[in-house]
Amino acid sequence: MAPDFDRTTALFLDLDGTLLEIAATPETVVVPPSLPALLEHLRALLGGALAIVSGRSIVTIDQLLKPFKSAAAGEHGVGLRFNDGTTEEMPAGLAVPDAWRDSLKELTERWPGILVEPKQHGFAVHYRLAPERHDDVWKAVRALVPDDHPLFRLIPAREAVEIGPRATSKGVAVERLMADSPFRGRRPIFVGDDFTDEAGMSAARRFGGEGLRVADEFKGDPALVRGWLAGNAERLSGGPLPERLPAGASA
Ligand SMILES: [Mg+2]
């Protein structure tokens, strides 16, 4: 089981597959009603040093976890929000070629079940509903974004592939946030379930912290991640959490 943390920790938490169960489509994900309150409680205990680090945009992260808001990295680090609310976008102004948009639209028309999720600086192509299209999808996106493309790269995800800026990663996002208050000087713990989280975990280790894989530490179960967070929050608060915090989350 994952180790306990204390008030000098900085938490970096992936969202889908880590705090939330994976759903058939990104839109149908279910947020446990107790989760926003739990995160807010933890954020207060850690002096603000809690960040959501996701492939989703920060706008979507906020919508899902409403009314909770924290430091965040969206689209694998393309968008950053620091604890004081200031935001940063990197690399500024990098636009995806229009031809890619058209080409991906064509894929969704040709292959039912393929979903293209537009992002600020890229796309996610989901094939969860048509897993037999795995090879076709990869072939199609490789044709758009070759390995040596100077600005964009392909990012494998769970039953999806993303086209995103080469210059960013969850690791770069952790580094940027760790350079700023209240993260600076803390021991980071990054929790994630996916390939793109590995960069965030490596960054956390470079800062003397650790990376926890949901598959290894939590049996692949987001409910156990929430239970671990709730257990630590209770211990650090020196008593049970307020009642609106998670009966359901304490797995
Ligand atoms: Mg994930």
PDB file of C-alpha atoms and ligand atoms in Angstrom:
ATOM      1  CA  MET A   1       0.000   0.000   0.000  1.00  0.00           C
ATOM      2  CA  ALA A   2       1.087   3.552  -0.651  1.00  0.00           C
ATOM      3  CA  PRO A   3       3.050   5.349   2.069  1.00  0.00           C
ATOM      4  CA  ASP A   4       1.521   7.974   4.336  1.00  0.00           C
ATOM      5  CA  PHE A   5       2.354  11.590   3.620  1.00  0.00           C
ATOM      6  CA  ASP A   6       2.625  14.619   5.873  1.00  0.00           C
ATOM      7  CA  ARG A   7       2.048  18.352   5.786  1.00  0.00           C
ATOM      8  CA  THR A   8       5.382  19.007   4.052  1.00  0.00           C
ATOM      9  CA  THR A   9       4.332  16.957   1.048  1.00  0.00           C
ATOM     10  CA  ALA A  10       3.293  18.382  -2.310  1.00  0.00           C
ATOM     11  CA  LEU A  11       0.687  16.286  -4.111  1.00  0.00           C
ATOM     12  CA  PHE A  12       0.460  16.006  -7.885  1.00  0.00           C
ATOM     13  CA  LEU A  13      -2.596  14.034  -8.885  1.00  0.00           C
ATOM     14  CA  ASP A  14      -3.644  12.802 -12.283  1.00  0.00           C
ATOM     15  CA  LEU A  15      -7.413  12.810 -12.796  1.00  0.00           C
ATOM     16  CA  ASP A  16      -8.784  10.087 -15.112  1.00  0.00           C
ATOM     17  CA  GLY A  17      -7.861   6.598 -14.011  1.00  0.00           C
ATOM     18  CA  THR A  18      -6.303   7.982 -10.813  1.00  0.00           C
ATOM     19  CA  LEU A  19      -8.957  10.012  -8.951  1.00  0.00           C
ATOM     20  CA  LEU A  20     -11.779   9.009 -11.292  1.00  0.00           C
ATOM     21  CA  GLU A  21     -12.741   5.683 -12.785  1.00  0.00           C
ATOM     22  CA  ILE A  22     -12.194   5.535 -16.540  1.00  0.00           C
ATOM     23  CA  ALA A  23     -15.462   5.847 -18.442  1.00  0.00           C
ATOM     24  CA  ALA A  24     -16.443   4.726 -21.925  1.00  0.00           C
ATOM     25  CA  THR A  25     -16.026   8.282 -23.197  1.00  0.00           C
ATOM     26  CA  PRO A  26     -14.352  11.334 -21.594  1.00  0.00           C
ATOM     27  CA  GLU A  27     -17.774  13.013 -21.222  1.00  0.00           C
ATOM     28  CA  THR A  28     -19.382  10.204 -19.256  1.00  0.00           C
ATOM     29  CA  VAL A  29     -16.894  10.158 -16.408  1.00  0.00           C
ATOM     30  CA  VAL A  30     -18.484  10.174 -12.933  1.00  0.00           C
ATOM     31  CA  VAL A  31     -17.120  12.405 -10.178  1.00  0.00           C
ATOM     32  CA  PRO A  32     -17.922  11.083  -6.686  1.00  0.00           C
ATOM     33  CA  PRO A  33     -19.865  13.862  -4.906  1.00  0.00           C
ATOM     34  CA  SER A  34     -17.419  13.797  -1.997  1.00  0.00           C
ATOM     35  CA  LEU A  35     -14.274  14.241  -4.092  1.00  0.00           C
ATOM     36  CA  PRO A  36     -14.195  18.051  -4.453  1.00  0.00           C
ATOM     37  CA  ALA A  37     -14.552  18.482  -0.677  1.00  0.00           C
ATOM     38  CA  LEU A  38     -11.841  15.911  -0.003  1.00  0.00           C
ATOM     39  CA  LEU A  39      -9.443  17.673  -2.375  1.00  0.00           C
ATOM     40  CA  GLU A  40     -10.215  21.049  -0.825  1.00  0.00           C
ATOM     41  CA  HIS A  41      -9.566  19.648   2.619  1.00  0.00           C
ATOM     42  CA  LEU A  42      -6.230  18.188   1.528  1.00  0.00           C
ATOM     43  CA  ARG A  43      -5.237  21.334  -0.254  1.00  0.00           C
ATOM     44  CA  ALA A  44      -5.759  23.315   2.952  1.00  0.00           C
ATOM     45  CA  LEU A  45      -3.763  20.766   4.981  1.00  0.00           C
ATOM     46  CA  LEU A  46      -0.882  21.053   2.494  1.00  0.00           C
ATOM     47  CA  GLY A  47      -0.863  24.847   2.441  1.00  0.00           C
ATOM     48  CA  GLY A  48      -2.043  24.880  -1.158  1.00  0.00           C
ATOM     49  CA  ALA A  49       0.546  22.400  -2.431  1.00  0.00           C
ATOM     50  CA  LEU A  50      -1.848  20.173  -4.358  1.00  0.00           C
ATOM     51  CA  ALA A  51      -2.053  20.198  -8.133  1.00  0.00           C
ATOM     52  CA  ILE A  52      -4.216  18.307 -10.600  1.00  0.00           C
ATOM     53  CA  VAL A  53      -2.055  17.247 -13.550  1.00  0.00           C
ATOM     54  CA  SER A  54      -4.193  15.971 -16.382  1.00  0.00           C
ATOM     55  CA  GLY A  55      -4.460  15.513 -20.107  1.00  0.00           C
ATOM     56  CA  ARG A  56      -7.723  17.414 -19.958  1.00  0.00           C
ATOM     57  CA  SER A  57      -7.835  21.203 -20.237  1.00  0.00           C
ATOM     58  CA  ILE A  58      -7.850  23.242 -17.029  1.00  0.00           C
ATOM     59  CA  VAL A  59     -11.341  24.483 -17.916  1.00  0.00           C
ATOM     60  CA  THR A  60     -12.590  20.896 -18.008  1.00  0.00           C
ATOM     61  CA  ILE A  61     -10.744  19.964 -14.815  1.00  0.00           C
ATOM     62  CA  ASP A  62     -12.502  22.867 -13.077  1.00  0.00           C
ATOM     63  CA  GLN A  63     -15.894  21.850 -14.457  1.00  0.00           C
ATOM     64  CA  LEU A  64     -15.481  18.281 -13.290  1.00  0.00           C
ATOM     65  CA  LEU A  65     -14.241  19.110  -9.788  1.00  0.00           C
ATOM     66  CA  LYS A  66     -16.454  22.163  -9.226  1.00  0.00           C
ATOM     67  CA  PRO A  67     -16.323  24.059  -6.888  1.00  0.00           C
ATOM     68  CA  PHE A  68     -12.792  22.847  -6.111  1.00  0.00           C
ATOM     69  CA  LYS A  69      -9.970  24.803  -7.703  1.00  0.00           C
ATOM     70  CA  SER A  70      -6.248  24.389  -7.246  1.00  0.00           C
ATOM     71  CA  ALA A  71      -2.949  24.677  -8.986  1.00  0.00           C
ATOM     72  CA  ALA A  72      -3.236  22.640 -12.147  1.00  0.00           C
ATOM     73  CA  ALA A  73      -1.592  21.505 -15.332  1.00  0.00           C
ATOM     74  CA  GLY A  74      -3.884  20.844 -18.281  1.00  0.00           C
ATOM     75  CA  GLU A  75      -3.270  19.093 -21.581  1.00  0.00           C
ATOM     76  CA  HIS A  76      -0.125  17.413 -20.251  1.00  0.00           C
ATOM     77  CA  GLY A  77       1.419  20.713 -19.237  1.00  0.00           C
ATOM     78  CA  VAL A  78       0.324  22.973 -22.081  1.00  0.00           C
ATOM     79  CA  GLY A  79      -1.718  25.031 -19.633  1.00  0.00           C
ATOM     80  CA  LEU A  80      -0.432  25.778 -16.144  1.00  0.00           C
ATOM     81  CA  ARG A  81      -2.181  27.441 -13.229  1.00  0.00           C
ATOM     82  CA  PHE A  82      -0.151  28.333 -10.192  1.00  0.00           C
ATOM     83  CA  ASN A  83      -1.457  28.363  -6.647  1.00  0.00           C
ATOM     84  CA  ASP A  84      -2.074  32.134  -6.738  1.00  0.00           C
ATOM     85  CA  GLY A  85      -4.323  31.671  -9.757  1.00  0.00           C
ATOM     86  CA  THR A  86      -1.964  33.052 -12.380  1.00  0.00           C
ATOM     87  CA  THR A  87      -1.911  31.056 -15.564  1.00  0.00           C
ATOM     88  CA  GLU A  88       0.680  30.328 -18.164  1.00  0.00           C
ATOM     89  CA  GLU A  89       0.435  28.711 -21.534  1.00  0.00           C
ATOM     90  CA  MET A  90       3.285  27.011 -23.258  1.00  0.00           C
ATOM     91  CA  PRO A  91       4.351  27.094 -25.890  1.00  0.00           C
ATOM     92  CA  ALA A  92       2.420  30.291 -26.559  1.00  0.00           C
ATOM     93  CA  GLY A  93       0.508  30.476 -29.789  1.00  0.00           C
ATOM     94  CA  LEU A  94       1.399  27.080 -31.246  1.00  0.00           C
ATOM     95  CA  ALA A  95      -1.421  26.165 -33.624  1.00  0.00           C
ATOM     96  CA  VAL A  96      -2.314  22.731 -34.953  1.00  0.00           C
ATOM     97  CA  PRO A  97      -2.381  22.648 -38.778  1.00  0.00           C
ATOM     98  CA  ASP A  98      -5.933  22.883 -40.157  1.00  0.00           C
ATOM     99  CA  ALA A  99      -5.268  19.923 -42.417  1.00  0.00           C
ATOM    100  CA  TRP A 100      -4.915  17.674 -39.366  1.00  0.00           C
ATOM    101  CA  ARG A 101      -8.311  18.729 -38.114  1.00  0.00           C
ATOM    102  CA  ASP A 102      -9.895  17.779 -41.438  1.00  0.00           C
ATOM    103  CA  SER A 103      -8.032  14.551 -41.643  1.00  0.00           C
ATOM    104  CA  LEU A 104      -9.092  13.483 -38.131  1.00  0.00           C
ATOM    105  CA  LYS A 105     -12.687  14.411 -38.836  1.00  0.00           C
ATOM    106  CA  GLU A 106     -12.548  12.082 -41.797  1.00  0.00           C
ATOM    107  CA  LEU A 107     -11.391   9.253 -39.505  1.00  0.00           C
ATOM    108  CA  THR A 108     -14.410   9.637 -37.255  1.00  0.00           C
ATOM    109  CA  GLU A 109     -16.672   9.499 -40.272  1.00  0.00           C
ATOM    110  CA  ARG A 110     -14.987   6.441 -41.681  1.00  0.00           C
ATOM    111  CA  TRP A 111     -14.677   4.497 -38.427  1.00  0.00           C
ATOM    112  CA  PRO A 112     -17.666   4.518 -36.044  1.00  0.00           C
ATOM    113  CA  GLY A 113     -16.626   4.596 -32.409  1.00  0.00           C
ATOM    114  CA  ILE A 114     -13.545   6.733 -33.000  1.00  0.00           C
ATOM    115  CA  LEU A 115     -13.832   9.997 -31.052  1.00  0.00           C
ATOM    116  CA  VAL A 116     -11.690  13.039 -31.670  1.00  0.00           C
ATOM    117  CA  GLU A 117     -11.433  15.378 -28.692  1.00  0.00           C
ATOM    118  CA  PRO A 118     -10.110  18.805 -29.662  1.00  0.00           C
ATOM    119  CA  LYS A 119      -7.640  20.369 -27.264  1.00  0.00           C
ATOM    120  CA  GLN A 120      -6.151  23.797 -27.122  1.00  0.00           C
ATOM    121  CA  HIS A 121      -2.943  22.660 -28.786  1.00  0.00           C
ATOM    122  CA  GLY A 122      -3.739  19.280 -30.184  1.00  0.00           C
ATOM    123  CA  PHE A 123      -6.175  16.416 -30.252  1.00  0.00           C
ATOM    124  CA  ALA A 124      -6.924  13.240 -28.439  1.00  0.00           C
ATOM    125  CA  VAL A 125      -8.125  10.396 -30.637  1.00  0.00           C
ATOM    126  CA  HIS A 126     -10.042   7.848 -28.557  1.00  0.00           C
ATOM    127  CA  TYR A 127     -10.654   4.285 -29.702  1.00  0.00           C
ATOM    128  CA  ARG A 128     -12.056   2.832 -26.474  1.00  0.00           C
ATOM    129  CA  LEU A 129     -15.364   2.170 -28.249  1.00  0.00           C
ATOM    130  CA  ALA A 130     -13.640   0.587 -31.251  1.00  0.00           C
ATOM    131  CA  PRO A 131     -10.548  -1.177 -29.892  1.00  0.00           C
ATOM    132  CA  GLU A 132     -10.188  -3.143 -33.112  1.00  0.00           C
ATOM    133  CA  ARG A 133      -9.181   0.152 -34.752  1.00  0.00           C
ATOM    134  CA  HIS A 134      -6.039   0.468 -32.606  1.00  0.00           C
ATOM    135  CA  ASP A 135      -3.634  -0.192 -35.481  1.00  0.00           C
ATOM    136  CA  ASP A 136      -5.608   1.870 -37.996  1.00  0.00           C
ATOM    137  CA  VAL A 137      -5.737   4.874 -35.686  1.00  0.00           C
ATOM    138  CA  TRP A 138      -2.031   4.701 -34.930  1.00  0.00           C
ATOM    139  CA  LYS A 139      -1.182   4.395 -38.597  1.00  0.00           C
ATOM    140  CA  ALA A 140      -3.341   7.401 -39.407  1.00  0.00           C
ATOM    141  CA  VAL A 141      -1.909   9.672 -36.712  1.00  0.00           C
ATOM    142  CA  ARG A 142       1.667   8.571 -37.478  1.00  0.00           C
ATOM    143  CA  ALA A 143       1.087   9.679 -41.039  1.00  0.00           C
ATOM    144  CA  LEU A 144       0.178  13.142 -39.719  1.00  0.00           C
ATOM    145  CA  VAL A 145       2.859  13.416 -37.043  1.00  0.00           C
ATOM    146  CA  PRO A 146       6.086  11.607 -37.888  1.00  0.00           C
ATOM    147  CA  ASP A 147       8.579  10.812 -35.124  1.00  0.00           C
ATOM    148  CA  ASP A 148      10.826  13.678 -36.133  1.00  0.00           C
ATOM    149  CA  HIS A 149       8.125  16.339 -36.288  1.00  0.00           C
ATOM    150  CA  PRO A 150       9.766  19.457 -34.816  1.00  0.00           C
ATOM    151  CA  LEU A 151       6.748  20.881 -32.956  1.00  0.00           C
ATOM    152  CA  PHE A 152       4.302  18.076 -32.229  1.00  0.00           C
ATOM    153  CA  ARG A 153       4.496  14.531 -30.965  1.00  0.00           C
ATOM    154  CA  LEU A 154       2.244  11.554 -30.374  1.00  0.00           C
ATOM    155  CA  ILE A 155       1.467  10.655 -26.791  1.00  0.00           C
ATOM    156  CA  PRO A 156       0.112   7.155 -26.126  1.00  0.00           C
ATOM    157  CA  ALA A 157      -2.724   7.104 -23.597  1.00  0.00           C
ATOM    158  CA  ARG A 158      -5.188   4.502 -22.402  1.00  0.00           C
ATOM    159  CA  GLU A 159      -7.092   3.451 -25.509  1.00  0.00           C
ATOM    160  CA  ALA A 160      -6.299   6.805 -27.024  1.00  0.00           C
ATOM    161  CA  VAL A 161      -3.472   8.620 -28.687  1.00  0.00           C
ATOM    162  CA  GLU A 162      -2.861  12.313 -28.337  1.00  0.00           C
ATOM    163  CA  ILE A 163      -1.257  14.800 -30.644  1.00  0.00           C
ATOM    164  CA  GLY A 164       0.364  17.487 -28.536  1.00  0.00           C
ATOM    165  CA  PRO A 165       3.212  19.986 -28.416  1.00  0.00           C
ATOM    166  CA  ARG A 166       6.634  18.393 -28.182  1.00  0.00           C
ATOM    167  CA  ALA A 167       7.901  21.004 -25.716  1.00  0.00           C
ATOM    168  CA  THR A 168       5.571  20.069 -22.846  1.00  0.00           C
ATOM    169  CA  SER A 169       5.020  17.068 -20.631  1.00  0.00           C
ATOM    170  CA  LYS A 170       3.671  16.303 -17.196  1.00  0.00           C
ATOM    171  CA  GLY A 171       7.308  16.271 -16.066  1.00  0.00           C
ATOM    172  CA  VAL A 172       7.897  19.817 -17.268  1.00  0.00           C
ATOM    173  CA  ALA A 173       4.660  20.829 -15.541  1.00  0.00           C
ATOM    174  CA  VAL A 174       5.842  19.372 -12.222  1.00  0.00           C
ATOM    175  CA  GLU A 175       9.161  21.190 -12.575  1.00  0.00           C
ATOM    176  CA  ARG A 176       7.447  24.503 -13.267  1.00  0.00           C
ATOM    177  CA  LEU A 177       5.088  24.131 -10.311  1.00  0.00           C
ATOM    178  CA  MET A 178       7.878  22.928  -7.988  1.00  0.00           C
ATOM    179  CA  ALA A 179       9.764  26.144  -8.742  1.00  0.00           C
ATOM    180  CA  ASP A 180       6.924  28.159  -7.276  1.00  0.00           C
ATOM    181  CA  SER A 181       5.346  28.655  -3.861  1.00  0.00           C
ATOM    182  CA  PRO A 182       3.911  26.722  -2.042  1.00  0.00           C
ATOM    183  CA  PHE A 183       5.405  23.683  -3.812  1.00  0.00           C
ATOM    184  CA  ARG A 184       9.031  24.808  -3.658  1.00  0.00           C
ATOM    185  CA  GLY A 185      11.067  22.911  -1.062  1.00  0.00           C
ATOM    186  CA  ARG A 186       8.376  20.306  -0.450  1.00  0.00           C
ATOM    187  CA  ARG A 187       8.652  16.605  -1.102  1.00  0.00           C
ATOM    188  CA  PRO A 188       6.501  15.812  -4.134  1.00  0.00           C
ATOM    189  CA  ILE A 189       4.351  12.733  -4.583  1.00  0.00           C
ATOM    190  CA  PHE A 190       2.961  12.192  -8.063  1.00  0.00           C
ATOM    191  CA  VAL A 191       0.124   9.696  -8.492  1.00  0.00           C
ATOM    192  CA  GLY A 192      -0.827   8.542 -11.987  1.00  0.00           C
ATOM    193  CA  ASP A 193      -2.064   5.602 -14.007  1.00  0.00           C
ATOM    194  CA  ASP A 194      -0.867   6.239 -17.501  1.00  0.00           C
ATOM    195  CA  PHE A 195       2.130   6.419 -19.792  1.00  0.00           C
ATOM    196  CA  THR A 196       2.108  10.225 -19.759  1.00  0.00           C
ATOM    197  CA  ASP A 197       2.305  10.206 -15.953  1.00  0.00           C
ATOM    198  CA  GLU A 198       5.729   8.554 -16.031  1.00  0.00           C
ATOM    199  CA  ALA A 199       7.369  11.899 -16.856  1.00  0.00           C
ATOM    200  CA  GLY A 200       5.609  13.452 -13.854  1.00  0.00           C
ATOM    201  CA  MET A 201       6.767  10.603 -11.617  1.00  0.00           C
ATOM    202  CA  SER A 202      10.366  10.963 -12.806  1.00  0.00           C
ATOM    203  CA  ALA A 203      10.241  14.678 -12.087  1.00  0.00           C
ATOM    204  CA  ALA A 204       8.879  14.017  -8.593  1.00  0.00           C
ATOM    205  CA  ARG A 205      11.780  11.615  -7.958  1.00  0.00           C
ATOM    206  CA  ARG A 206      14.294  14.222  -9.150  1.00  0.00           C
ATOM    207  CA  PHE A 207      12.926  16.501  -6.410  1.00  0.00           C
ATOM    208  CA  GLY A 208      13.504  13.786  -3.808  1.00  0.00           C
ATOM    209  CA  GLY A 209       9.936  12.585  -3.850  1.00  0.00           C
ATOM    210  CA  GLU A 210       8.198   9.638  -5.370  1.00  0.00           C
ATOM    211  CA  GLY A 211       5.908   8.513  -8.124  1.00  0.00           C
ATOM    212  CA  LEU A 212       3.073   6.144  -7.300  1.00  0.00           C
ATOM    213  CA  ARG A 213       1.513   4.066 -10.044  1.00  0.00           C
ATOM    214  CA  VAL A 214      -2.158   3.333  -9.539  1.00  0.00           C
ATOM    215  CA  ALA A 215      -1.668  -0.179 -10.922  1.00  0.00           C
ATOM    216  CA  ASP A 216       1.170  -0.979  -8.513  1.00  0.00           C
ATOM    217  CA  GLU A 217       0.171   0.864  -5.338  1.00  0.00           C
ATOM    218  CA  PHE A 218      -3.618   0.923  -5.554  1.00  0.00           C
ATOM    219  CA  LYS A 219      -4.518  -2.250  -7.461  1.00  0.00           C
ATOM    220  CA  GLY A 220      -5.523  -0.112 -10.429  1.00  0.00           C
ATOM    221  CA  ASP A 221      -8.502   1.193  -8.469  1.00  0.00           C
ATOM    222  CA  PRO A 222      -9.188   4.948  -8.169  1.00  0.00           C
ATOM    223  CA  ALA A 223     -11.455   4.241  -5.177  1.00  0.00           C
ATOM    224  CA  LEU A 224      -8.346   3.061  -3.312  1.00  0.00           C
ATOM    225  CA  VAL A 225      -6.501   6.259  -4.286  1.00  0.00           C
ATOM    226  CA  ARG A 226      -9.388   8.306  -2.886  1.00  0.00           C
ATOM    227  CA  GLY A 227      -9.424   6.147   0.225  1.00  0.00           C
ATOM    228  CA  TRP A 228      -5.685   6.699   0.707  1.00  0.00           C
ATOM    229  CA  LEU A 229      -6.126  10.456   0.333  1.00  0.00           C
ATOM    230  CA  ALA A 230      -9.076  10.469   2.744  1.00  0.00           C
ATOM    231  CA  GLY A 231      -7.179   8.361   5.292  1.00  0.00           C
ATOM    232  CA  ASN A 232      -4.204  10.703   5.209  1.00  0.00           C
ATOM    233  CA  ALA A 233      -6.438  13.762   5.404  1.00  0.00           C
ATOM    234  CA  GLU A 234      -8.136  12.340   8.494  1.00  0.00           C
ATOM    235  CA  ARG A 235      -4.855  11.508  10.159  1.00  0.00           C
ATOM    236  CA  LEU A 236      -3.385  14.957   9.409  1.00  0.00           C
ATOM    237  CA  SER A 237      -6.515  16.710  10.661  1.00  0.00           C
ATOM    238  CA  GLY A 238      -6.305  14.711  13.870  1.00  0.00           C
ATOM    239  CA  GLY A 239      -9.839  13.421  13.596  1.00  0.00           C
ATOM    240  CA  PRO A 240     -12.620  12.400  11.305  1.00  0.00           C
ATOM    241  CA  LEU A 241     -13.313  14.650   8.350  1.00  0.00           C
ATOM    242  CA  PRO A 242     -16.547  16.623   8.206  1.00  0.00           C
ATOM    243  CA  GLU A 243     -19.472  14.429   7.312  1.00  0.00           C
ATOM    244  CA  ARG A 244     -19.908  15.662   3.791  1.00  0.00           C
ATOM    245  CA  LEU A 245     -16.478  14.193   3.155  1.00  0.00           C
ATOM    246  CA  PRO A 246     -16.448  10.731   1.847  1.00  0.00           C
ATOM    247  CA  ALA A 247     -18.206   7.790   3.216  1.00  0.00           C
ATOM    248  CA  GLY A 248     -17.925   6.566  -0.389  1.00  0.00           C
ATOM    249  CA  ALA A 249     -14.298   7.545  -0.824  1.00  0.00           C
ATOM    250  CA  SER A 250     -12.943   5.660   2.160  1.00  0.00           C
ATOM    251  CA  ALA A 251     -12.429   2.407   0.348  1.00  0.00           C
TER     252      ALA A 251
HETATM  253 MG    MG B   1      -4.872   9.056 -16.119  1.00  0.00          MG
END
